[in-house]
Short mmCIF file of C-alpha atoms and ligand atoms in Angstrom, two decimals:
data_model
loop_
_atom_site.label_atom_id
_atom_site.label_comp_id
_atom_site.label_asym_id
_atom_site.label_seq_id
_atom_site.Cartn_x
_atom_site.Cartn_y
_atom_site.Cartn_z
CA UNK C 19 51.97 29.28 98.52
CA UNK C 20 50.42 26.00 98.58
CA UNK C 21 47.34 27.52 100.99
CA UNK C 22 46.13 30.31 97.99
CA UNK C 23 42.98 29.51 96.45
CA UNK C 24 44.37 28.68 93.00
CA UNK C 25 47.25 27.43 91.47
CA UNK C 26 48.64 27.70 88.04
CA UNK C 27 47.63 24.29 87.13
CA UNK C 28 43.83 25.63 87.69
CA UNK C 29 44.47 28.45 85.29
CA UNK C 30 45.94 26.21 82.91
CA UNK C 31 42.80 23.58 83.45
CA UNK C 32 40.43 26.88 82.94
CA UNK C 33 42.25 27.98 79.29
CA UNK C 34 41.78 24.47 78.00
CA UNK C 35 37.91 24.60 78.68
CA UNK C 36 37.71 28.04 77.48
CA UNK C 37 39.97 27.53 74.56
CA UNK C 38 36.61 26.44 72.12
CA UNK C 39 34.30 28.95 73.33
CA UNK C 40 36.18 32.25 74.84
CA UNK C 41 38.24 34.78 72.13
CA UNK C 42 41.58 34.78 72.05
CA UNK C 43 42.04 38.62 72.72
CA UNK C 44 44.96 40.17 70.20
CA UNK C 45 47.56 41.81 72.03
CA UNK C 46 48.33 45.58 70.55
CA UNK C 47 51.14 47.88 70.35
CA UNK C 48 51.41 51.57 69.88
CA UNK C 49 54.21 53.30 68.72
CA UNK C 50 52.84 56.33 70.52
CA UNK C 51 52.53 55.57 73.86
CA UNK C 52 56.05 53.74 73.83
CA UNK C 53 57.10 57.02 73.69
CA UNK C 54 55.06 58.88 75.92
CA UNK C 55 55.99 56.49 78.06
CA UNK C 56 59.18 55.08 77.53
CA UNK C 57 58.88 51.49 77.51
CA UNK C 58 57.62 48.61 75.50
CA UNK C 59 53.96 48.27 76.31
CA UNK C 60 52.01 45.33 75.43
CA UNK C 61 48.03 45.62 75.68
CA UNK C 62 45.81 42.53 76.49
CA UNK C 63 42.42 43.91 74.79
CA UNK C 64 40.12 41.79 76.81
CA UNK C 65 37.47 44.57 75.67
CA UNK C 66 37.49 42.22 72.35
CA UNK C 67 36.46 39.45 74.52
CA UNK C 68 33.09 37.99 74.35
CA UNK C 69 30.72 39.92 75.70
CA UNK C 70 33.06 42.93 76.21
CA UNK C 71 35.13 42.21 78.82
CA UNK C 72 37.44 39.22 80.54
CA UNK C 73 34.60 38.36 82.99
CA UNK C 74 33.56 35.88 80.42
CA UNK C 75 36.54 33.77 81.30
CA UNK C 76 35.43 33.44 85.02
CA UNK C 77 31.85 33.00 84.26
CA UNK C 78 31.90 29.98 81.55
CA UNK C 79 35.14 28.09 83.67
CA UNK C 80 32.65 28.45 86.59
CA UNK C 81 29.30 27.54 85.12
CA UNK C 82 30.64 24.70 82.68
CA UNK C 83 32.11 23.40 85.76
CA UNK C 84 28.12 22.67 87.35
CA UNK C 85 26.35 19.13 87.23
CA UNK C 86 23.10 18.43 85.25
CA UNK C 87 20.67 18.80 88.36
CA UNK C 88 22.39 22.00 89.13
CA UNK C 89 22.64 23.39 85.54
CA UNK C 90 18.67 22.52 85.81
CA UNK C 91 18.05 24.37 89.01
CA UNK C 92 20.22 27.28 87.28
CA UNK C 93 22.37 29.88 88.66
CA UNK C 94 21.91 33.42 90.16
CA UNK C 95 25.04 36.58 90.26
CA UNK C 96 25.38 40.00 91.46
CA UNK C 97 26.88 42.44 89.52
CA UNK C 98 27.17 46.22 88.68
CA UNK C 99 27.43 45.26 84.85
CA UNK C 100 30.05 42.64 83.32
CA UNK C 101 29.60 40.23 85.46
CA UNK C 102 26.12 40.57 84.70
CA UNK C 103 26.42 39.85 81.04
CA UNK C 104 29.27 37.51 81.34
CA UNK C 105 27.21 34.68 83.16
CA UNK C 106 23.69 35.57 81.14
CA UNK C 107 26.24 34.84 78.75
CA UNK C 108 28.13 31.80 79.58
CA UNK C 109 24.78 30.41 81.00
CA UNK C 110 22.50 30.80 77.24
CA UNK C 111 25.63 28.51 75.61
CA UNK C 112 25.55 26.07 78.24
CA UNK C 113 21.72 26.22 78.25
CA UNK C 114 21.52 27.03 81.63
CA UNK C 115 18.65 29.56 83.38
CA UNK C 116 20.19 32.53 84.43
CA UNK C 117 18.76 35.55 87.46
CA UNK C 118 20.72 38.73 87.60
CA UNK C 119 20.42 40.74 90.63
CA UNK C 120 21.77 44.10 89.48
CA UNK C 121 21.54 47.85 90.19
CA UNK C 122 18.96 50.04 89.24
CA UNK C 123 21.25 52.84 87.81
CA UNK C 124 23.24 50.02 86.16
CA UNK C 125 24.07 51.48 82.32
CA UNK C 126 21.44 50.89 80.40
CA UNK C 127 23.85 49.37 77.58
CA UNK C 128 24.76 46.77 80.46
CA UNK C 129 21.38 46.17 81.31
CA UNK C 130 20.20 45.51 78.01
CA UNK C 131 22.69 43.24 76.95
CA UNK C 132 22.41 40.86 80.05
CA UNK C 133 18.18 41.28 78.99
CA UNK C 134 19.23 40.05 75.42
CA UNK C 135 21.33 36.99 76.81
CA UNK C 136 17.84 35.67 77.69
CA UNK C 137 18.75 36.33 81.84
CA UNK C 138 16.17 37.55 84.39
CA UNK C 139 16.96 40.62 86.06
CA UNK C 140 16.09 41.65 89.61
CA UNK C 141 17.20 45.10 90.41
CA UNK C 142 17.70 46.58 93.77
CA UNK C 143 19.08 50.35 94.91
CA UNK C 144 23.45 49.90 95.08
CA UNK C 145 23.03 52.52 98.04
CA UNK C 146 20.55 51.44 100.37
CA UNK C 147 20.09 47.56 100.07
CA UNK C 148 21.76 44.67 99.82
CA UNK C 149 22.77 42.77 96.70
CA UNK C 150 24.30 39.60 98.38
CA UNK C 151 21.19 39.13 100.37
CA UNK C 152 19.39 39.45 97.56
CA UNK C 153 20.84 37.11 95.52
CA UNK C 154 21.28 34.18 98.52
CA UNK C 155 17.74 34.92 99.05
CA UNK C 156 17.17 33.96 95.14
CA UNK C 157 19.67 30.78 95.07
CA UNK C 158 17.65 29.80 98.72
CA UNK C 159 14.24 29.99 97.18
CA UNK C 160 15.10 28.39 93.69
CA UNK C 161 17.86 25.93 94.16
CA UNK C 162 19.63 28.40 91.60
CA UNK C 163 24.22 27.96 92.29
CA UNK C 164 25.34 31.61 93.01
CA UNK C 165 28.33 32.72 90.74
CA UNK C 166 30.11 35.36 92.78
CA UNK C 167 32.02 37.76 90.90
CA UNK C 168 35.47 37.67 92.33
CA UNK C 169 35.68 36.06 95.14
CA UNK C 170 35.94 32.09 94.02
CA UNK C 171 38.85 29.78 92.75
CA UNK C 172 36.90 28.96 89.78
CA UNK C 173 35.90 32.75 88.74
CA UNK C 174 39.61 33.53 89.95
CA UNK C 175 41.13 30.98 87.62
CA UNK C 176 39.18 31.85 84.71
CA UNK C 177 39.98 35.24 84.87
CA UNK C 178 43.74 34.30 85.09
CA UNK C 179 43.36 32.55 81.32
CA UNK C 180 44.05 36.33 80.38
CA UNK C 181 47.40 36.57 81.98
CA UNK C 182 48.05 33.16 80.28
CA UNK C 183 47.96 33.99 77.05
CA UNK C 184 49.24 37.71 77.23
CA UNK C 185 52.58 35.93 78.55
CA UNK C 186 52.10 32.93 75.78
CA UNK C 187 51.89 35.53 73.08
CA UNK C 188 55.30 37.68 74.59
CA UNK C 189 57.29 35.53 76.79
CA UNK C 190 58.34 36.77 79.83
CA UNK C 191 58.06 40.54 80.58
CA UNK C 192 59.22 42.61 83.29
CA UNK C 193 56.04 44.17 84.57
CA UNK C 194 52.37 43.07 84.33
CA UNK C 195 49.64 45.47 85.22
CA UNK C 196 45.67 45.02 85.71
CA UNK C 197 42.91 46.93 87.10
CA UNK C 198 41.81 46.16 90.54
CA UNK C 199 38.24 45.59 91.44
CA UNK C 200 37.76 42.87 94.21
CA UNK C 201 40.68 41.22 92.95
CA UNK C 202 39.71 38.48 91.12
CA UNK C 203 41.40 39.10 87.53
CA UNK C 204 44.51 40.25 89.38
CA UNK C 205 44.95 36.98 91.77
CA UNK C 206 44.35 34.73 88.32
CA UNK C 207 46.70 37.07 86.46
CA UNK C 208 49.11 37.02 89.42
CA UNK C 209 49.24 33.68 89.52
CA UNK C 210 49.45 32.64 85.63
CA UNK C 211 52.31 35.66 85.90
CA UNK C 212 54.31 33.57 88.82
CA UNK C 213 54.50 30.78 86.90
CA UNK C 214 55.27 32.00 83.56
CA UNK C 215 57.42 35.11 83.91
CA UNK C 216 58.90 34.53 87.73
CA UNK C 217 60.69 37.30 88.01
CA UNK C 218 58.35 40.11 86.74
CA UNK C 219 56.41 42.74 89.11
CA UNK C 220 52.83 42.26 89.30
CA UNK C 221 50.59 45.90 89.82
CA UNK C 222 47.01 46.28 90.37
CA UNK C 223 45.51 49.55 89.82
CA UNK C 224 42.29 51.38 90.91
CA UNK C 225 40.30 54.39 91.24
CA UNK C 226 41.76 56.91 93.50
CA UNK C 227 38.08 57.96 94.89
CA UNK C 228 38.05 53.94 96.02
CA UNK C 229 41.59 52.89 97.20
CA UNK C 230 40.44 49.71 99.25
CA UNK C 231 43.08 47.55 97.65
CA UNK C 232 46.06 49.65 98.32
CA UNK C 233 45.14 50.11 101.92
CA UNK C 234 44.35 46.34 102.58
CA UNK C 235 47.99 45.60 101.61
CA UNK C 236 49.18 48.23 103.24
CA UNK C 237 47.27 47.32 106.50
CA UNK C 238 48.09 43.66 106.21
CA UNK C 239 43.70 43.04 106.29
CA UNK C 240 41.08 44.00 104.00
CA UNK C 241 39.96 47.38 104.30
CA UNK C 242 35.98 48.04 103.42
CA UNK C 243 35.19 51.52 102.41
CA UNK C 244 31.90 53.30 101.45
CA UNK C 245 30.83 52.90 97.52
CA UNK C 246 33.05 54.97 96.00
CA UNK C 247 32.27 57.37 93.66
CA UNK C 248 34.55 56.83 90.11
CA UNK C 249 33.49 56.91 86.35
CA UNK C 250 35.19 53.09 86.72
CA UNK C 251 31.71 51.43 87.27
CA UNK C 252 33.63 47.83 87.67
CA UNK C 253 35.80 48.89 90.27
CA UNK C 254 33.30 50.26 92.64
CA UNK C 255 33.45 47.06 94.96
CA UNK C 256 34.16 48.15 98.58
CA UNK C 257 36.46 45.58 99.19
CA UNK C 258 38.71 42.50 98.58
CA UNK C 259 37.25 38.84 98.70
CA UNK C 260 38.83 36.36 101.32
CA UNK C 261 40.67 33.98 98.32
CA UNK C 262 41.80 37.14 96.07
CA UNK C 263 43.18 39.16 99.40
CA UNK C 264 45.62 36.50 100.10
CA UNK C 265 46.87 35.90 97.03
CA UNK C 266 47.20 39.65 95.88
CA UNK C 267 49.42 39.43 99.15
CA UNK C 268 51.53 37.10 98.39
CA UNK C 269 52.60 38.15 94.86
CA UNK C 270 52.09 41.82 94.71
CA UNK C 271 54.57 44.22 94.10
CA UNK C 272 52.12 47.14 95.21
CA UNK C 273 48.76 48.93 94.29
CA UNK C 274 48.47 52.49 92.41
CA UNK C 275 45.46 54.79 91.66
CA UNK C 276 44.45 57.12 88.86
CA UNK C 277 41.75 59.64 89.38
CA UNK C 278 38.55 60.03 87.19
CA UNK C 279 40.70 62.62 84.80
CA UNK C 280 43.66 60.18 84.01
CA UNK C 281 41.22 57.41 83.41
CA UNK C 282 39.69 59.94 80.41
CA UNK C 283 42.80 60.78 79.28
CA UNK C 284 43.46 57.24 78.35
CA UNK C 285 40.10 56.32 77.08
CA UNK C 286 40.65 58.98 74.43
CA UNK C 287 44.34 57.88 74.03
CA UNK C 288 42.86 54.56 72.89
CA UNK C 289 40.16 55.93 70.78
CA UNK C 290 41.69 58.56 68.90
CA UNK C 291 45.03 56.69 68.38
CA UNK C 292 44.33 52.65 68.13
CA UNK C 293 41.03 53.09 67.53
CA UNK C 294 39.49 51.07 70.42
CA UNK C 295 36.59 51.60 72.71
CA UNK C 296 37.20 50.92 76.30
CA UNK C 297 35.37 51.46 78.95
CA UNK C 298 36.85 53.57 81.99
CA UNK C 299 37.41 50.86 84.35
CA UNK C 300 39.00 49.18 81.01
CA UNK C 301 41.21 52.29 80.94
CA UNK C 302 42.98 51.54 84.78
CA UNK C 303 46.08 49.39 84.52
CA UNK C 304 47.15 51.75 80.93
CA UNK C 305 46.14 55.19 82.42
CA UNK C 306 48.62 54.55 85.45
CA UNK C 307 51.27 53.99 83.07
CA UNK C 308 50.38 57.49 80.70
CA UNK C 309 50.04 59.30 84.30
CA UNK C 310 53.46 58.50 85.31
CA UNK C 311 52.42 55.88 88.17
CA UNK C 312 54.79 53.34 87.73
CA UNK C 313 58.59 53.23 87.57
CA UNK C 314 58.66 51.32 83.51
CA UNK C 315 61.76 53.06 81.68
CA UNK C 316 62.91 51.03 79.15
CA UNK C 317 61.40 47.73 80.27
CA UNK C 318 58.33 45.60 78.48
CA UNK C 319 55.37 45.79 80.21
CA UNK C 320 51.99 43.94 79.68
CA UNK C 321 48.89 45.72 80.43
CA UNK C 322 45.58 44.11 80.81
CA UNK C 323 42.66 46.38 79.34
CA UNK C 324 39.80 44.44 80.83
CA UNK C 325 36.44 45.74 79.47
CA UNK C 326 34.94 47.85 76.36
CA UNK C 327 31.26 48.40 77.45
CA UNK C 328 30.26 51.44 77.55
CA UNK C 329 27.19 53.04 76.39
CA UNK C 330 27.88 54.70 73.36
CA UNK C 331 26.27 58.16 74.32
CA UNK C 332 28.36 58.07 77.34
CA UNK C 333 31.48 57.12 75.40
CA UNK C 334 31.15 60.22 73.50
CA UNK C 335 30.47 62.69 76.30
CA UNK C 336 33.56 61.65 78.49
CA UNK C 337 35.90 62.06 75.55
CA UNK C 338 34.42 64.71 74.09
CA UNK C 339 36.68 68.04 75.05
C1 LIG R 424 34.98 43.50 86.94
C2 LIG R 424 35.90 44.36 86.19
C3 LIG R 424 37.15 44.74 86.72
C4 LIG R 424 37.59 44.34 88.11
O1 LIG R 424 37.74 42.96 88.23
P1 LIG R 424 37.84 42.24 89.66
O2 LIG R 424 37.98 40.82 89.37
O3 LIG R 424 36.59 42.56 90.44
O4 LIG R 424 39.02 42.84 90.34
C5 LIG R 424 37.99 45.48 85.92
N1 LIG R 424 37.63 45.87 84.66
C6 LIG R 424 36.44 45.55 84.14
C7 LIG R 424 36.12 46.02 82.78
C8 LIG R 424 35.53 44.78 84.88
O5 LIG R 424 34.35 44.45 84.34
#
């Protein structure tokens, strides 16, 4: 254990410098899908979080953690969206310059907000080039501290603040359940979970069309696929990082997908009946519980709902019957 990239005294170390600045996401209930599901579930709406989604935590615990000369030189990130925003974000409260490297079909919602957090953006084709060239290319020329999006202690740890306060707000529960991109809010959710709630499984899911995850852990080493092809825009990474892989090891209890349809079927679940807006890849770790993915009679269960942005037009057209 003591060879993972973060421990719970990181995640704890992340919440207290996140504890003036980030949101401190309510936790919801519905009467509803208790039933339809038949447990206790207990929802984490990180789409209430600053800037939409959890990524925020990462993204300040990481830049806040930079020098003065290096806040100076400023920092560069990749990202299909979130991420994006989240250190644009983080970076305009610290004061710090911000580049973006980001892809051209990017939503335009995304792309507009990380344009009104005052960040450049560079934007390159997700299919044919290279976005971590890119970006070391950037933080090469210009001195500028590249934020990765997953695959760092510090981004992992800050991501893990969630986990921390879903299981300060309910005590221990008896499964925990998060979406599954490259794995860096499940390792910092994992790990918080450990700690706080020992004995409770820990489930990533992710988009059938893009089943990297599951297949890494199955294999025993991570798997890189193609770009998959999914409405859930932040879980389109093609594979796991070298810190989250080992700790997703480690404290798994397994990986399950949804498809594109079940993914819907819980965005409108959370619009029409608690009145929420989330985003599909938002929608993963709940729309493997309405679909029947996970064994969860009777027990209490804590589901992360990691991101709201969507653009609204969009929004309307997926739910729309
Ligand atoms: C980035 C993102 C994910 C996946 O997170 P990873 O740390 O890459 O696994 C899930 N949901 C939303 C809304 C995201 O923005």
């Amino acid at each position: 254990m003591t060879d993972l990239a973060i421990t719970f005294d990181d995640v704890t170390a992340a919440a207290r410098r996140l504890e003036p600045v980030a949101h401190r996401t309510p936790v919801l209930r519905s009467q509803t899908f208790d039933e339809l599901v038949g447990a206790t579930v207990l929802f984490k709406m990180e789409s209430l979080q600053r800037g939409g989604a959890f990524k925020f935590r990462g993204a300040y615990n990481s830049v806040s953690q930079l020098g003065e000369q290096q806040r100076a030189r400023g920092v560069v990130a990749f990202s299909s969206g979130n991420h994006a925003q989240a250190v644009a974000f983080a970076s305009r409260l610290l004061g710090v310059p911000a580049t973006i490297v980001m892809p051209a079909d990017a939503p335009a919602s995304k792309r507009a907000a990380t344009e009104g957090y005052g960040a450049t953006v560079r934007t390159y084709d997700r299919y044919t080039e290279d976005r971590r060239a890119i970006a070391a290319q950037i933080a090469e020329q210009t001195g500028a501290h590249l934020i990765p999006p997953y695959d760092d202690p510090a981004i992992m740890a800050g991501q893990g603040t969630a986990g921390l306060e879903l299981l300060d707000e309910t005590g221990p529960l008896d499964v925990v359940v998060a979406p599954v991109g490259g794995g860096g809010l499940l390792s910092g959710v994992a790990v918080a979970t450990r700690a706080m709630s020992p004995d409770a499984e820990i489930y990533g899911v992710e988009p059938e069309a893009g089943n990297d995850a599951q297949r890494s852990l199955r294999d025993g080493a991570i798997v890189t696929i193609d770009t998959p092809q999914t409405i859930a825009d932040g879980a389109q990474t093609q594979f796991l990082g070298e810190h989250t892989f080992p700790v997703l090891q480690a404290l798994l209890s397994g990986i399950v997908t949804v498809t594109d349809q079940q993914l819907v079927d819980q965005m409108r679940f959370f619009a029409a009946r608690m009145k929420q807006v989330v985003e599909p890849t938002g929608a993963l770790a709940a729309a493997a519980l309405l679909a029947g993915k996970l064994d969860i009679a009777g027990k209490r269960v804590g589901v992360i709902v990691s991101g709201g942005n969507i653009d609204l037009n969009r929004f309307a057209a997926l739910i729309s019957d």
